[in-house]
Short mmCIF file of C-alpha atoms in Angstrom, two decimals:
data_model
loop_
_atom_site.label_atom_id
_atom_site.label_comp_id
_atom_site.label_asym_id
_atom_site.label_seq_id
_atom_site.Cartn_x
_atom_site.Cartn_y
_atom_site.Cartn_z
CA MET D 171 14.62 88.99 93.84
CA PRO D 172 16.80 86.01 92.81
CA ASN D 173 14.76 83.69 94.75
CA SER D 174 11.34 85.20 93.54
CA ASN D 175 12.59 84.45 90.02
CA ALA D 176 13.87 81.14 90.56
CA LYS D 177 10.38 80.27 91.97
CA LEU D 178 8.57 81.85 89.20
CA HIS D 179 10.76 79.80 86.71
CA SER D 180 9.93 76.45 88.65
CA ASN D 181 6.29 77.38 88.47
CA HIS D 182 6.30 78.01 84.81
CA ARG D 183 8.23 74.80 84.37
CA GLY D 184 5.62 72.77 86.56
CA GLY D 185 2.74 74.52 84.55
CA ARG D 186 4.32 73.23 81.29
CA GLU D 187 4.86 69.58 82.67
CA ALA D 188 1.12 69.49 84.04
CA SER D 189 -0.02 70.73 80.61
CA ARG D 190 1.97 67.83 79.00
CA ARG D 191 0.68 65.21 81.18
CA GLU D 192 -2.76 66.45 80.67
CA LEU D 193 -2.38 66.44 76.71
CA VAL D 194 -0.76 62.88 76.77
CA SER D 195 -3.59 61.82 78.98
CA ARG D 196 -6.34 63.14 76.75
CA SER D 197 -4.58 61.94 73.39
CA LEU D 198 -4.58 58.42 75.00
CA GLN D 199 -8.19 58.44 75.82
CA SER D 200 -9.03 59.84 72.53
CA ALA D 201 -6.97 57.14 70.73
CA GLN D 202 -8.52 54.13 72.81
CA HIS D 203 -11.93 55.74 71.84
CA CYS D 204 -10.92 55.82 67.81
CA LEU D 205 -9.90 52.12 68.26
CA GLU D 206 -13.07 51.31 69.75
CA ASN D 207 -14.88 52.90 66.69
CA GLN D 208 -12.34 51.46 64.19
CA ASP D 209 -11.06 54.81 63.21
CA PHE D 210 -7.40 53.68 62.96
CA GLY D 211 -6.10 56.56 61.16
CA THR D 212 -6.89 59.18 63.85
CA ALA D 213 -5.94 56.73 66.50
CA TYR D 214 -2.43 56.25 64.98
CA ALA D 215 -2.13 60.15 64.85
CA HIS D 216 -2.98 60.43 68.55
CA TYR D 217 -0.55 57.50 69.38
CA LEU D 218 2.14 59.32 67.36
CA LEU D 219 1.52 62.44 69.40
CA VAL D 220 1.68 60.58 72.75
CA LEU D 221 5.09 59.06 72.01
CA ASN D 222 6.54 62.39 70.76
CA LEU D 223 5.43 64.03 73.96
CA ALA D 224 6.04 61.48 76.22
CA PRO D 225 8.66 58.86 75.05
CA GLU D 226 8.67 57.18 78.41
CA LEU D 227 5.27 55.38 77.51
CA LYS D 228 7.06 53.61 74.61
CA THR D 229 7.23 50.15 76.26
CA THR D 230 3.72 50.64 77.77
CA VAL D 231 1.74 51.39 74.75
CA LYS D 232 4.00 49.28 72.36
CA GLU D 233 1.66 46.60 71.62
CA THR D 234 -1.32 48.72 70.99
CA PHE D 235 0.44 51.16 68.79
CA GLN D 236 1.58 47.92 66.70
CA PHE D 237 -2.01 47.06 66.21
CA THR D 238 -3.12 50.53 65.47
CA LEU D 239 -0.31 50.75 62.80
CA PHE D 240 -0.92 47.46 61.23
CA LYS D 241 -4.72 48.20 60.94
CA TRP D 242 -3.98 51.79 59.58
CA ALA D 243 -1.76 50.14 57.14
CA GLU D 244 -4.31 47.82 55.81
CA GLU D 245 -6.68 50.52 55.16
CA LEU D 246 -3.83 52.67 53.47
CA ASP D 247 -2.93 49.80 51.16
CA SER D 248 -6.59 48.89 50.30
CA LEU D 249 -6.79 52.59 49.21
CA ALA D 250 -3.50 52.38 47.19
CA ARG D 251 -2.29 54.93 49.29
CA ILE D 252 1.08 53.80 49.14
CA GLN D 253 3.03 56.71 49.89
CA ASP D 254 1.34 57.14 52.98
CA LEU D 255 1.52 53.51 54.18
CA PHE D 256 5.36 53.85 53.74
CA ASN D 257 5.50 57.37 55.64
CA CYS D 258 3.71 55.49 58.55
CA TYR D 259 6.16 52.82 58.76
CA GLU D 260 9.21 55.25 58.72
CA GLN D 261 7.55 57.04 61.52
CA ALA D 262 7.11 54.23 63.19
CA LEU D 263 10.67 53.05 62.82
CA GLU D 264 11.82 56.25 63.83
CA LEU D 265 10.20 55.39 67.55
CA TYR D 266 11.06 51.88 67.51
CA PRO D 267 14.18 51.47 65.43
CA ASN D 268 14.77 47.94 66.71
CA ASP D 269 11.38 46.58 66.63
CA GLU D 270 11.46 43.13 64.52
CA VAL D 271 7.85 42.96 64.43
CA ILE D 272 7.32 46.41 62.76
CA CYS D 273 10.52 45.54 60.32
CA ASN D 274 8.69 42.47 59.38
CA SER D 275 5.53 43.93 58.76
CA MET D 276 7.04 46.62 56.52
CA GLY D 277 8.77 43.59 54.43
CA GLU D 278 5.47 42.08 54.20
CA HIS D 279 4.10 45.00 52.48
CA LEU D 280 7.11 45.76 50.34
CA PHE D 281 6.74 41.97 49.18
CA ARG D 282 3.29 42.11 48.32
CA MET D 283 4.12 45.51 46.35
CA GLY D 284 6.91 43.54 44.32
CA PHE D 285 9.79 45.45 46.09
CA ARG D 286 11.35 42.16 46.96
CA ASP D 287 15.08 43.05 47.41
CA GLU D 288 13.92 46.05 49.88
CA ALA D 289 11.67 43.26 51.55
CA ALA D 290 14.59 40.91 52.05
CA GLY D 291 16.44 43.88 53.86
CA TYR D 292 13.55 44.17 56.44
CA PHE D 293 12.92 40.54 57.09
CA HIS D 294 16.84 40.09 57.59
CA LYS D 295 16.85 42.94 59.90
CA ALA D 296 13.84 41.43 61.72
CA VAL D 297 15.76 38.05 61.85
CA LYS D 298 18.96 39.81 63.32
CA LEU D 299 17.07 41.49 66.00
CA ASN D 300 15.27 38.37 67.01
CA PRO D 301 16.92 35.03 65.68
CA ASP D 302 13.77 33.12 67.05
CA PHE D 303 11.22 35.32 65.07
CA ALA D 304 9.41 32.40 63.00
CA ASP D 305 7.57 34.62 60.65
CA ALA D 306 10.33 36.74 60.03
CA LYS D 307 12.81 33.76 59.10
CA GLU D 308 10.12 32.23 56.88
CA ASN D 309 9.47 35.54 55.14
CA PHE D 310 13.36 35.93 54.46
CA TYR D 311 13.74 32.48 53.26
CA ARG D 312 10.58 32.76 50.99
CA VAL D 313 11.73 36.17 49.34
CA ALA D 314 15.47 34.59 49.26
CA ASN D 315 14.23 31.95 46.96
CA TRP D 316 12.57 34.57 44.62
CA LEU D 317 16.04 36.57 44.49
CA VAL D 318 18.69 33.89 44.65
CA GLU D 319 18.71 32.06 41.36
CA ARG D 320 18.92 28.26 41.74
CA TRP D 321 22.07 28.11 39.47
CA HIS D 322 23.84 30.11 42.28
CA PHE D 323 23.73 27.20 44.65
CA ILE D 324 25.03 24.76 42.04
CA MET D 325 27.84 27.14 41.09
CA LEU D 326 28.87 27.35 44.91
CA ASN D 327 28.95 23.71 45.06
CA ASP D 328 31.08 23.15 42.07
CA ALA D 329 34.47 22.44 43.69
CA LYS D 330 36.16 22.37 40.19
CA ARG D 331 35.00 25.70 39.33
CA ASN D 332 35.93 27.04 42.87
CA LEU D 333 39.50 25.62 42.73
CA THR D 334 40.17 27.42 39.41
CA TYR D 335 39.26 30.71 40.67
CA LEU D 336 41.16 30.37 43.88
CA ARG D 337 44.29 29.28 41.81
CA ALA D 338 44.03 32.18 39.50
CA ILE D 339 43.44 34.73 42.42
CA GLU D 340 46.31 33.26 44.26
CA ASN D 341 48.55 33.37 41.40
CA ALA D 342 47.64 37.19 40.85
CA VAL D 343 48.14 37.95 44.45
CA ARG D 344 51.61 36.40 44.26
CA SER D 345 52.47 38.05 41.07
CA GLY D 346 52.05 41.59 43.03
CA SER D 347 48.59 42.50 43.37
CA GLU D 348 47.90 43.73 46.95
CA SER D 349 44.64 45.29 46.52
CA VAL D 350 41.58 43.44 45.21
CA LEU D 351 38.00 44.61 44.31
CA ASP D 352 35.30 41.91 43.85
CA ILE D 353 32.59 42.87 41.69
CA GLY D 354 29.25 41.71 42.22
CA THR D 355 30.63 39.58 45.41
CA GLY D 356 27.23 37.41 45.81
CA THR D 357 28.06 35.33 48.74
CA GLY D 358 31.65 36.85 49.07
CA ILE D 359 33.56 33.82 48.05
CA LEU D 360 35.97 35.31 45.65
CA SER D 361 36.64 38.09 48.22
CA MET D 362 37.59 35.33 50.88
CA PHE D 363 39.62 33.58 48.36
CA ALA D 364 41.55 36.85 47.67
CA LYS D 365 42.09 37.36 51.63
CA LYS D 366 43.38 33.98 52.06
CA ALA D 367 45.70 34.53 49.14
CA GLY D 368 47.49 37.21 50.97
CA ALA D 369 45.69 40.35 49.56
CA SER D 370 46.55 43.30 51.82
CA PHE D 371 43.23 45.05 51.02
CA VAL D 372 40.16 43.44 49.61
CA TYR D 373 36.74 45.47 48.56
CA ALA D 374 33.63 43.81 47.35
CA CYS D 375 30.42 45.42 45.91
CA GLU D 376 27.05 44.01 45.48
CA LEU D 377 24.04 45.95 44.30
CA SER D 378 21.39 43.34 45.82
CA LYS D 379 20.61 44.06 48.97
CA THR D 380 19.55 40.41 49.79
CA MET D 381 23.07 39.27 48.57
CA TYR D 382 24.85 41.84 50.10
CA GLU D 383 23.28 41.19 53.70
CA LEU D 384 24.11 37.45 52.91
CA ALA D 385 27.73 38.19 52.09
CA ARG D 386 28.13 40.15 55.54
CA ASP D 387 26.88 37.24 57.27
CA VAL D 388 29.33 34.79 55.48
CA VAL D 389 32.39 36.89 55.76
CA ALA D 390 31.50 37.44 59.41
CA ALA D 391 31.09 33.73 59.95
CA ASN D 392 34.50 33.20 58.52
CA ASN D 393 35.95 35.97 60.79
CA MET D 394 37.13 38.26 58.02
CA GLU D 395 34.49 41.22 58.66
CA ARG D 396 37.24 43.60 59.39
CA GLU D 397 39.50 42.51 56.48
CA ILE D 398 36.91 42.68 53.88
CA LYS D 399 35.12 45.99 53.02
CA LEU D 400 31.69 45.46 51.47
CA LEU D 401 29.98 48.10 49.77
CA HIS D 402 26.18 48.02 48.70
CA LEU D 403 26.96 49.88 45.79
CA LYS D 404 27.03 49.13 41.86
CA SER D 405 30.54 49.19 40.64
CA LEU D 406 30.02 52.27 38.53
CA ASP D 407 29.01 54.04 41.54
CA ILE D 408 32.20 53.41 43.53
CA GLU D 409 34.26 56.60 44.15
CA ILE D 410 37.71 57.22 45.18
CA PRO D 411 38.57 58.09 47.78
CA LYS D 412 35.07 58.13 49.04
CA HIS D 413 34.61 54.27 48.89
CA ILE D 414 37.87 52.81 48.55
CA PRO D 415 41.09 54.99 48.98
CA GLU D 416 42.72 54.25 45.74
CA ARG D 417 42.61 52.19 42.41
CA VAL D 418 43.06 48.38 42.99
CA SER D 419 45.51 46.21 41.35
CA LEU D 420 43.26 43.33 40.80
CA VAL D 421 39.56 43.02 39.78
CA VAL D 422 37.82 39.77 40.10
CA THR D 423 34.40 39.20 39.30
CA GLU D 424 31.79 36.36 38.38
CA THR D 425 29.23 38.38 36.28
CA VAL D 426 29.44 36.40 33.15
CA ASP D 427 25.59 35.71 32.06
CA ALA D 428 25.21 32.74 30.00
CA GLY D 429 21.39 32.88 29.90
CA LEU D 430 21.44 32.23 26.14
CA PHE D 431 23.92 29.28 25.98
CA GLY D 432 23.80 27.90 29.52
CA GLU D 433 26.67 27.66 32.07
CA GLY D 434 28.59 25.54 29.93
CA ILE D 435 30.07 28.53 28.06
CA VAL D 436 31.11 30.06 31.32
CA GLU D 437 32.90 26.90 32.26
CA SER D 438 34.87 27.23 29.01
CA LEU D 439 35.78 30.62 29.54
CA ILE D 440 37.06 29.58 33.15
CA HIS D 441 39.31 26.96 31.79
CA ALA D 442 40.55 29.25 29.23
CA TRP D 443 41.33 31.88 31.76
CA GLU D 444 42.91 29.30 34.08
CA HIS D 445 45.26 28.43 31.09
CA LEU D 446 46.04 32.05 30.61
CA LEU D 447 46.70 32.92 34.35
CA LEU D 448 48.34 30.01 35.62
CA GLN D 449 51.20 29.46 32.95
CA PRO D 450 54.55 28.87 34.77
CA LYS D 451 56.66 32.09 34.32
#
């Protein structure tokens, strides 16, 4: 009797496997037929079924699935079915989470719709996955030019300004500020100043996805990724102890807006800050 039950179970399992293979085969044929008739939506649905039933075919059908996805996304975009378009890309990225081509395509759609910060995140991921992917690199640099204001580059190359911040931070850390929060970290320069000054704990928050990813790269390039905790958050959303373990003893920031008067007023504020913070005791 036990042998009979085992045989019955084996036959049942074999029957299910044969049914699965038959369904996968028919779905692949149907998908190909739909592609020939330019019915990209139905073809996409068939490929989703195939990949969910037979994940072992991911490599085999990858290029055809990408082509189908992109064609169907173009149709959805032209019909203004934006949510359906995003749903398709989310499904595709669940199946191929590390596919740089799909990430780049998703970024292109987001960029055209005006979601530049989100687009930059997908372009950045695509470049990370494949540093030689020329289209993704070009797209990332293009969107970065939209998101990173020109004055930011000038500020980063202002040696006098940066030295002022460095000295002020060093003075504060030497005076006993062991934990530091950098609000609006940008490239992470003030966080790195704090760590180099000897702060035991350094946290940095940045709302912009593009600048957050850039800060991660800069901090990693300076071998400080384990010493500076970067948060993709608005400062008002930081919670203790969820994001940082306790209140910090020093807050640093360069979020002073001088859009009305120009950067000159910020320079004056910095010099006044230097005067107040760097007085000998």
